[in-house]
PDB file of C-alpha atoms in Angstrom:
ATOM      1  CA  UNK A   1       0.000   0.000   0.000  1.00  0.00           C
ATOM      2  CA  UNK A   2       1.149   3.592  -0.572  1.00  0.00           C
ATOM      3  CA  UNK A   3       0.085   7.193   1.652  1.00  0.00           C
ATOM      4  CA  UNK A   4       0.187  10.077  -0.351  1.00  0.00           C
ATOM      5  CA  UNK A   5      -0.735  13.331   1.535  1.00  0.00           C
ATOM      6  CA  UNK A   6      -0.704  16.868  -0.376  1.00  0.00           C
ATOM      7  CA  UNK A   7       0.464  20.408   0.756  1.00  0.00           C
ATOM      8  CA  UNK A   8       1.229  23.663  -0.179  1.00  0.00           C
ATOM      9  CA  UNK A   9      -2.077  24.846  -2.430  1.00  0.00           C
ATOM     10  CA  UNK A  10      -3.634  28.322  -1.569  1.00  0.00           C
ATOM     11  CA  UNK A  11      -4.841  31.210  -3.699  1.00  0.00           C
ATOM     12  CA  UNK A  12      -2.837  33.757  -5.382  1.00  0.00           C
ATOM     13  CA  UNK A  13      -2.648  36.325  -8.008  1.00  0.00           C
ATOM     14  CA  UNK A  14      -2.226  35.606 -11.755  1.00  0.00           C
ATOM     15  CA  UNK A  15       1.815  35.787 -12.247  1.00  0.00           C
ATOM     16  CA  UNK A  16       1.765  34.044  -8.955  1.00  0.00           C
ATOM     17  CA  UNK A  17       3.956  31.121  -7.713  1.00  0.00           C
ATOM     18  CA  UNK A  18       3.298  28.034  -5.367  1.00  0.00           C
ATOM     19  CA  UNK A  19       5.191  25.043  -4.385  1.00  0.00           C
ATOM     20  CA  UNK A  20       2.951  21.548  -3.700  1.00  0.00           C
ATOM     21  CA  UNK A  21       4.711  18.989  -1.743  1.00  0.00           C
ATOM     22  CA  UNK A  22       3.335  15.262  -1.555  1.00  0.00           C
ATOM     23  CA  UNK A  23       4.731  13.632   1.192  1.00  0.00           C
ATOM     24  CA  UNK A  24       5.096   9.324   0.281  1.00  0.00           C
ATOM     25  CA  UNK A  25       4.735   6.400   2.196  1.00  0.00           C
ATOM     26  CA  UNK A  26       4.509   2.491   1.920  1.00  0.00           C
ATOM     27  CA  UNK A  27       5.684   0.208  -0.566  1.00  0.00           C
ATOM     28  CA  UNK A  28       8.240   1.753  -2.657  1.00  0.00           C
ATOM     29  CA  UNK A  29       8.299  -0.574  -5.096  1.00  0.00           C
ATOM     30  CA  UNK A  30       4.410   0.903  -5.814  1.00  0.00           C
ATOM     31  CA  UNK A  31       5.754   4.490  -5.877  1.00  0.00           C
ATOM     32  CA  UNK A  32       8.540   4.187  -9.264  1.00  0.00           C
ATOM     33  CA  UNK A  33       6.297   6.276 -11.317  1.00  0.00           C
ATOM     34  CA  UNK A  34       4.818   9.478  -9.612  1.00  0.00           C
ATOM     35  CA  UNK A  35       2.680  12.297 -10.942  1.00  0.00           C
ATOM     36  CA  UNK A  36       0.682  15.394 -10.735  1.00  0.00           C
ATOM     37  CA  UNK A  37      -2.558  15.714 -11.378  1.00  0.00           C
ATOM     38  CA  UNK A  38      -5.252  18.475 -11.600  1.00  0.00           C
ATOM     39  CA  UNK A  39      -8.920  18.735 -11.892  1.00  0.00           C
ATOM     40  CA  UNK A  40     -11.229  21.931 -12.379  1.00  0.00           C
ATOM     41  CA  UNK A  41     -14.926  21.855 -11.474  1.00  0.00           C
ATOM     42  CA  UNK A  42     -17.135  20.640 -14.627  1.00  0.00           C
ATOM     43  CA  UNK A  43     -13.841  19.275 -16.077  1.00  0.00           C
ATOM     44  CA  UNK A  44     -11.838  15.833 -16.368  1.00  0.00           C
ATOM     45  CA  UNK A  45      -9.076  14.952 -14.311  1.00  0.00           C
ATOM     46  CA  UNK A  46      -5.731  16.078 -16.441  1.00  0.00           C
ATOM     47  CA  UNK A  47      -2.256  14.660 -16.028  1.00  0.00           C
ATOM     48  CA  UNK A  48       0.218  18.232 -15.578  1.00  0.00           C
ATOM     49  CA  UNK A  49       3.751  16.267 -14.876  1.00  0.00           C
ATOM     50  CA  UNK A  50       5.111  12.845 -14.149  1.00  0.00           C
ATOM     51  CA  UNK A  51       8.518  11.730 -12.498  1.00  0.00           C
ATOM     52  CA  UNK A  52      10.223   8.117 -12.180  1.00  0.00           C
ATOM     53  CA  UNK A  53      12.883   6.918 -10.058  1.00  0.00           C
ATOM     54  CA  UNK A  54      15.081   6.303 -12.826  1.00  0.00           C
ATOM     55  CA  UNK A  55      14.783  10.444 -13.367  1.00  0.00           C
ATOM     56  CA  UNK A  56      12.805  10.992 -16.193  1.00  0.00           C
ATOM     57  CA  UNK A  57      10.024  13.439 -16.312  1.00  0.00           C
ATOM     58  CA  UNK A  58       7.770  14.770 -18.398  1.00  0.00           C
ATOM     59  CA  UNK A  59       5.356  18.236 -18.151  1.00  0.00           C
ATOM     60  CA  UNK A  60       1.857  18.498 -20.199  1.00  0.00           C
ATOM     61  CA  UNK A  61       2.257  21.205 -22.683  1.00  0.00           C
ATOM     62  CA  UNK A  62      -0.487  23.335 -20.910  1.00  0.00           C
ATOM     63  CA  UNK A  63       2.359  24.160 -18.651  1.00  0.00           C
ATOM     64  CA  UNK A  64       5.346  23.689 -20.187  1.00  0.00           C
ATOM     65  CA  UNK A  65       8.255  26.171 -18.935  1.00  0.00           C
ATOM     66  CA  UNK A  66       6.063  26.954 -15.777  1.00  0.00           C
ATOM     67  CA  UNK A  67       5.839  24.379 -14.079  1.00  0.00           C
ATOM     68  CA  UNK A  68       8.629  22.026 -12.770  1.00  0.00           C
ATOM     69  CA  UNK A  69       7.870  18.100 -11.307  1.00  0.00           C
ATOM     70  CA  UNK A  70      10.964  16.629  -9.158  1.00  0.00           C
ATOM     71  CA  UNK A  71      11.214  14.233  -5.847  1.00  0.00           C
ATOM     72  CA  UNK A  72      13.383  14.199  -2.762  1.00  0.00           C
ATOM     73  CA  UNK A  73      13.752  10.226  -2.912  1.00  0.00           C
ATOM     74  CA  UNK A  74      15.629  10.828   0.650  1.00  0.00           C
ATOM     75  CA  UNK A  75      12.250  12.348   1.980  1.00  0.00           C
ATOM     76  CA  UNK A  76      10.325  10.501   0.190  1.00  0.00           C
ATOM     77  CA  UNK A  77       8.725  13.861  -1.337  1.00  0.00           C
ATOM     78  CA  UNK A  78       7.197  14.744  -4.495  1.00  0.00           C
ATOM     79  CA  UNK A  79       7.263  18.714  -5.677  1.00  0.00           C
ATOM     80  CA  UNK A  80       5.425  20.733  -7.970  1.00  0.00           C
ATOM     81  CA  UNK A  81       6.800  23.738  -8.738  1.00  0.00           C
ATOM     82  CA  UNK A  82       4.266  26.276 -10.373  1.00  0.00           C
ATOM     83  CA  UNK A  83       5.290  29.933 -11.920  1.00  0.00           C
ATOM     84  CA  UNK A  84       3.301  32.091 -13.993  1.00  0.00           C
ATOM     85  CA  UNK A  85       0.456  30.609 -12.624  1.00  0.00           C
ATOM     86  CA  UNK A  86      -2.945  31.558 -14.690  1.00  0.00           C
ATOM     87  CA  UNK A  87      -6.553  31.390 -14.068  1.00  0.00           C
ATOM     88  CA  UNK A  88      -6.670  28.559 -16.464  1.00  0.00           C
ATOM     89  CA  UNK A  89      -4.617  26.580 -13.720  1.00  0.00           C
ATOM     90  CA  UNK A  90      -6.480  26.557 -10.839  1.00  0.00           C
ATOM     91  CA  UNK A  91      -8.491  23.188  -9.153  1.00  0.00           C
ATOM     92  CA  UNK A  92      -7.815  20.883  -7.178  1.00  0.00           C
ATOM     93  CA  UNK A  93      -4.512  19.114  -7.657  1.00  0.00           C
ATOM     94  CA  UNK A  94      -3.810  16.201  -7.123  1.00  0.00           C
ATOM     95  CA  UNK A  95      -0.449  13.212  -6.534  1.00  0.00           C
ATOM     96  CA  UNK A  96      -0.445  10.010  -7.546  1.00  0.00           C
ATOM     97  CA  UNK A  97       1.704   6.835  -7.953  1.00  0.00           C
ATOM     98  CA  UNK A  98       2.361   3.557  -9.633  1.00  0.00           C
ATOM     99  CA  UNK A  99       4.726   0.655  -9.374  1.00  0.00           C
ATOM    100  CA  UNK A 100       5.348   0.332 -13.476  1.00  0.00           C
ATOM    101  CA  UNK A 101       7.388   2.571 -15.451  1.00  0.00           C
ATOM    102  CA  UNK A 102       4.674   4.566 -17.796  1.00  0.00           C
ATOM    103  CA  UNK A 103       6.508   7.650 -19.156  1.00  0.00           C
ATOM    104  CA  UNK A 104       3.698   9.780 -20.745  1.00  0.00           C
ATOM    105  CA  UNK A 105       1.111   7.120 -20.924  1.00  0.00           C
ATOM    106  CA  UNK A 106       1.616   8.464 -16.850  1.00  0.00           C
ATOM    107  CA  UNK A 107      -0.900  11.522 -18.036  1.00  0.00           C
ATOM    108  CA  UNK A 108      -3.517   8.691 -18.368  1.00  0.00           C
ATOM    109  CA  UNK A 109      -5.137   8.528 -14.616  1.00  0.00           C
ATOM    110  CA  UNK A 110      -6.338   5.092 -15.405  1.00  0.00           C
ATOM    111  CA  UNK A 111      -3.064   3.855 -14.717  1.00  0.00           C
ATOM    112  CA  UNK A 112      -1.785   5.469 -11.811  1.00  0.00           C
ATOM    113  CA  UNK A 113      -2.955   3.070  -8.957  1.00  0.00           C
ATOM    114  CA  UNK A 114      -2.563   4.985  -5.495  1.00  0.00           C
ATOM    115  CA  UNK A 115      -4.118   8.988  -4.919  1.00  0.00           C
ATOM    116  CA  UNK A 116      -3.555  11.615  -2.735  1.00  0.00           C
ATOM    117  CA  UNK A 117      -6.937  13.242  -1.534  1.00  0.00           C
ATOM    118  CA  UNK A 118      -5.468  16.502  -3.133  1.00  0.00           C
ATOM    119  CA  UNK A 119      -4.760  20.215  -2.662  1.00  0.00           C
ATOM    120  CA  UNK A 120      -6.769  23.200  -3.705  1.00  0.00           C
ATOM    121  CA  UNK A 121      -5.035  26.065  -5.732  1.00  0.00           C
ATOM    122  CA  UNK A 122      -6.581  29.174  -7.104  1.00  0.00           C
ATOM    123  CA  UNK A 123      -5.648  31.809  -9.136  1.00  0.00           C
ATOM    124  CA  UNK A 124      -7.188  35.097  -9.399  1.00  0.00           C
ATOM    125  CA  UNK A 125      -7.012  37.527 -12.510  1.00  0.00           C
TER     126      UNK A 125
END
């Protein structure tokens, strides 16, 4: 089994920055892929960045060169680092992990097994 627990959302300004932290637990073996994800009301749950142990990551276009995934495999902490933040980027956010190696296919929330219960951010024009 794997704990993920979410931190650091809040509302800011447009131009605004934030840092999310998902603190990890359990089986590490189930946490080898990790991701972001992010859902706004009325909308589907979209992958924003993914991270493996082996140190590839990936960011969705949406938030290319704003945005920045990485992990503290020490801590057992995942980050999200979010500049420029827009309107457009605000919801709920959201950490998640698998055991398999998934590369992009990681933006698919079908395959990510194990979910934080996620972290609110909002951004204000």
């Amino acid at each position: 089994q794997v704990q993920l627990v979410e931190s650091g959302g809040g509302s800011v300004q447009s131009g605004g920055s934030l840092r999310l932290s998902c603190a990890a637990s359990g089986d590490r073996r189930l946490r080898f892929s990790m991701a972001w994800f992010r859902q706004a009301p009325g909308k589907e749950r979209e992958g924003v960045a993914v991270i493996s142990r082996d140190g590839r990551s990936f960011v969705a276009d949406s938030v290319k060169g704003r945005f920045t995934i990485s992990q503290d495999n020490a801590e057992n902490t995942l980050y999200l680092q979010m500049n420029g933040l827009k309107p457009e980027d605000t919801g709920m956010y959201y950490c998640a992990s698998d055991g398999r190696t998934c590369g992009t296919a990681c933006f698919n929330p079908a395959l990510l097994h194990y979910w934080g219960q996620g972290t609110q951010v909002t951004v204000s024009s």
